[in-house]
């Protein structure tokens, strides 16, 4: 706007239109001011975009400060390696190969401990193996004369690279050695080919492996001892949090449907919150799998042993997804246009709310079991409560027809009016019946979730809450017994002394 | 067993047990034969495992021969780069930096064209940018004196590495430049730090960039011109194939439920096939997303333009997943123990089969639309057929009560018997009603899929089948008209000549 004001400071042209209104004609801005305006607009747009970008980045940092910590860790590790580089004696010992330490740190240092260990072990193993193999191939090639040397080298690179690349498509290899396969090809090609030129191949290989070991050790130190983020713990938290979300979304979904007190205006806010729940569960499969993959590389940490059954978490995740699928169906069934008449809804609202709240409290209790890693004594009771609520719901549905067909209508005398009178509005009941049977299905899937968690508790040897309390009491009893014994012994001694 | 026979060739010891039976005592095998047996068992086990592994690898290769082709491509590209290395003039020109070409090929050559282009462009861009930046930092550091040099270098590495690592957490950066960020950190650190030692920094940087360019170009040539695998095409095929699978699984699911002719023995085979369908759809989200991500890097290929709306495929995928969720619920509802009485099932079987077959034929038609990239003229008709089938199903359900409560039972004279007579077995109907309403829900989701595909057809400017036919006719007409004109002209010319 600024350039327009400047431009109109001279003569003003006006045109009077047919309807009598007049319009001032603004002369075209000169090319210079137009360029200025364009540049200004561009800069303003850029500034806005950058601000927006920074704001989003800030949000990400605030949302999960550990991400920021990870970034600082990467910066720190790299600076440490660089300083290493600046120390002349070390640099002289390692030669130009010191860059491999930097490369290792950049490529290997990952967000979680498990991923870092996976990459470190893969890198060291693959480099060593490929180094030795390349050394052998190089020896054979050098023995076979000048003409055959490139041939043997080329053929070995072709065959090994193709075979190793193929192995990356095999699921079991991919899960454990995907990165290793890449490094294997890389090292093998580099050493085989460069071996043709560099005479001191063995020295080079040793230097390279030692620099990689330096980088690896630094990464392991940084990842293990500075605010470690454990893939296993993340998986553990993710599963229990998702279960809470599923419970809340089930609750929210049914509550909203049967809630007559709240105004409809408020329901606009609800969907996001309740939808997020089961959608999170449905979409977290890939995350769970990669976490479980990395978790198995981790040593014992916190409450988790080395052989913690991480694969069982995937089973729990799968059973949760199957339940979330049903919640999704329930949700769309509730959102659909066909709604049951209010009186039927009212009739069933209490029992439906009971089923949903009992199902979700089972889920919450199970989530607590996972969170605390202690067997809950009340799960069995809650599951029974859920089953009885489901039974009640089924009974309630059995009694629905009485509601639908009031006796005075049913008991008509003439056979002719048959068609009109006996037509129970079954179509009206469909939404409620569907809702009910989906809720019954959900409760059976909740049962399946409980079973998978039960398995986890057995595999990971969770302690029972009661057991725990008994144990806490046990030492007291022992102490009492011991002190009694002590007293007795002292009495005996005192008697002896007498 | 072999060693036992040898061992028992001497004296035989027998023991007679209390029940009169006698047992020969086999002397313990010697340590040597035991070791032999152990080694034999180990080798046999290993051979078995290796055979199993190779068999699985073979299956993978047979299942998708393009994977094998990709492996051969990697081998070829690497051998080509190695041969390059063997050419003395080139090697002398590039110095030890020739290894960067090998490294580039190993790291950059991916299965699909899109992924390769993504990595190539990221690598070249990031290397160039980081190289120039590092050069600048190095210059500033070298101007600031001996003491400050390591300080400035270290600080710049720390800050840039941390910031770049953080940027990888931002979704928009991650989608486009995740690999580039890694390479940026790597190159910046290497150049900044090594700059302290190597005097000919500029030469080195140029050599490195040129070798990376050589590797990149080779990868692009190999990936583009030798059996290219396009991420976009893969996505396209995946989506249309998944839609077919969904249709088949919907069909199979309902067919099996209402199939009275087949024996139950046959149904053991069915579940796998029909289950696979919707489960494939539910679990292919991650694949779809990565494909769509890579597809946007690809140039126009086959029937796809450069700006093909790949994002729309993700929307179609999401709508398919929401439909698959319902099919999953339907499936579990069918598998549940509560089954409707046979006569109700029989009554509804025809109309239910009609709804499912019309829904699945809509899906199949839409899949064909995607596959052929031609607007189908029959989709609208099929959708209408589906809607009318749904309407019929609703009517049929309306008429259910008549079936349930035969008039002679309903029309009792006394009010006392009310409770027993008016109790329609609604509980029996629940499974069927649930099934029906899930099928209605599924048909509405099929409708949503049709809409997303419709959007795709508009965005990608699919041609109509009819339009296509008209166009095919058009040239003929033109040719006829042209030949007629030709004839006319020739007649005119002939007349002129006369």
PDB file of N, CA and C in Angstrom, chain A residues 19 28 74 85-86 90 98 105 150 199 205 210 212 220 234-235 265 317 319 337 390 416 431:
ATOM      1  N   UNK A  19     -23.806   5.538 -12.968  1.00  0.00           N
ATOM      2  CA  UNK A  19     -24.708   5.672 -11.812  1.00  0.00           C
ATOM      3  C   UNK A  19     -24.390   6.901 -10.964  1.00  0.00           C
ATOM      4  N   UNK A  28      -0.645   4.015 -12.886  1.00  0.00           N
ATOM      5  CA  UNK A  28       0.185   2.823 -12.726  1.00  0.00           C
ATOM      6  C   UNK A  28       1.466   3.165 -11.994  1.00  0.00           C
ATOM      7  N   UNK A  74      23.882 -35.165  19.566  1.00  0.00           N
ATOM      8  CA  UNK A  74      24.546 -35.330  18.272  1.00  0.00           C
ATOM      9  C   UNK A  74      25.622 -34.259  18.109  1.00  0.00           C
ATOM     10  N   UNK A  85      40.198 -34.931  16.452  1.00  0.00           N
ATOM     11  CA  UNK A  85      40.861 -34.729  15.171  1.00  0.00           C
ATOM     12  C   UNK A  85      41.948 -33.674  15.282  1.00  0.00           C
ATOM     13  N   UNK A  86      41.703 -32.703  16.184  1.00  0.00           N
ATOM     14  CA  UNK A  86      42.641 -31.591  16.302  1.00  0.00           C
ATOM     15  C   UNK A  86      43.907 -31.980  17.070  1.00  0.00           C
ATOM     16  N   UNK A  90      47.268 -38.045  17.750  1.00  0.00           N
ATOM     17  CA  UNK A  90      46.248 -39.002  17.333  1.00  0.00           C
ATOM     18  C   UNK A  90      46.044 -38.952  15.834  1.00  0.00           C
ATOM     19  N   UNK A  98      41.017 -40.705   9.916  1.00  0.00           N
ATOM     20  CA  UNK A  98      40.288 -40.168  11.064  1.00  0.00           C
ATOM     21  C   UNK A  98      38.882 -39.729  10.676  1.00  0.00           C
ATOM     22  N   UNK A 105      30.016 -41.382  13.602  1.00  0.00           N
ATOM     23  CA  UNK A 105      29.173 -40.672  14.561  1.00  0.00           C
ATOM     24  C   UNK A 105      27.927 -40.122  13.866  1.00  0.00           C
ATOM     25  N   UNK A 150      41.712 -57.468 -12.502  1.00  0.00           N
ATOM     26  CA  UNK A 150      40.467 -56.696 -12.557  1.00  0.00           C
ATOM     27  C   UNK A 150      39.245 -57.589 -12.733  1.00  0.00           C
ATOM     28  N   UNK A 199      49.156 -49.953  -1.383  1.00  0.00           N
ATOM     29  CA  UNK A 199      49.956 -51.129  -1.070  1.00  0.00           C
ATOM     30  C   UNK A 199      49.796 -51.551   0.375  1.00  0.00           C
ATOM     31  N   UNK A 205      43.281 -51.069   6.584  1.00  0.00           N
ATOM     32  CA  UNK A 205      42.116 -51.755   7.142  1.00  0.00           C
ATOM     33  C   UNK A 205      42.107 -51.626   8.662  1.00  0.00           C
ATOM     34  N   UNK A 210      39.856 -49.315  13.505  1.00  0.00           N
ATOM     35  CA  UNK A 210      40.060 -48.677  14.816  1.00  0.00           C
ATOM     36  C   UNK A 210      39.334 -47.329  14.880  1.00  0.00           C
ATOM     37  N   UNK A 212      36.610 -46.568  13.270  1.00  0.00           N
ATOM     38  CA  UNK A 212      35.184 -46.874  13.393  1.00  0.00           C
ATOM     39  C   UNK A 212      34.870 -47.278  14.825  1.00  0.00           C
ATOM     40  N   UNK A 220      28.169 -44.920  21.710  1.00  0.00           N
ATOM     41  CA  UNK A 220      27.567 -45.735  22.764  1.00  0.00           C
ATOM     42  C   UNK A 220      27.618 -45.009  24.099  1.00  0.00           C
ATOM     43  N   UNK A 234       9.992 -46.793  25.545  1.00  0.00           N
ATOM     44  CA  UNK A 234       9.076 -46.043  24.685  1.00  0.00           C
ATOM     45  C   UNK A 234       7.912 -46.926  24.237  1.00  0.00           C
ATOM     46  N   UNK A 235       8.259 -48.154  23.829  1.00  0.00           N
ATOM     47  CA  UNK A 235       7.229 -49.094  23.395  1.00  0.00           C
ATOM     48  C   UNK A 235       6.261 -49.387  24.530  1.00  0.00           C
ATOM     49  N   UNK A 265     -24.243 -27.787  21.124  1.00  0.00           N
ATOM     50  CA  UNK A 265     -23.121 -26.914  20.769  1.00  0.00           C
ATOM     51  C   UNK A 265     -21.794 -27.470  21.289  1.00  0.00           C
ATOM     52  N   UNK A 317      -0.578 -54.981  20.834  1.00  0.00           N
ATOM     53  CA  UNK A 317      -0.916 -53.924  19.875  1.00  0.00           C
ATOM     54  C   UNK A 317      -1.909 -54.409  18.834  1.00  0.00           C
ATOM     55  N   UNK A 319      -4.085 -56.879  19.106  1.00  0.00           N
ATOM     56  CA  UNK A 319      -5.417 -57.092  19.683  1.00  0.00           C
ATOM     57  C   UNK A 319      -6.087 -55.740  19.957  1.00  0.00           C
ATOM     58  N   UNK A 337     -27.008 -41.352  10.026  1.00  0.00           N
ATOM     59  CA  UNK A 337     -28.234 -40.542  10.084  1.00  0.00           C
ATOM     60  C   UNK A 337     -29.381 -41.272  10.779  1.00  0.00           C
ATOM     61  N   UNK A 390     -22.778 -57.121  30.016  1.00  0.00           N
ATOM     62  CA  UNK A 390     -23.134 -57.590  28.674  1.00  0.00           C
ATOM     63  C   UNK A 390     -24.371 -58.470  28.748  1.00  0.00           C
ATOM     64  N   UNK A 416     -57.684 -59.064   9.424  1.00  0.00           N
ATOM     65  CA  UNK A 416     -57.418 -58.226   8.254  1.00  0.00           C
ATOM     66  C   UNK A 416     -56.371 -57.136   8.552  1.00  0.00           C
ATOM     67  N   UNK A 431     -30.502 -49.253  14.674  1.00  0.00           N
ATOM     68  CA  UNK A 431     -29.310 -48.567  15.171  1.00  0.00           C
ATOM     69  C   UNK A 431     -28.935 -49.007  16.582  1.00  0.00           C
TER      70      UNK A 431
END
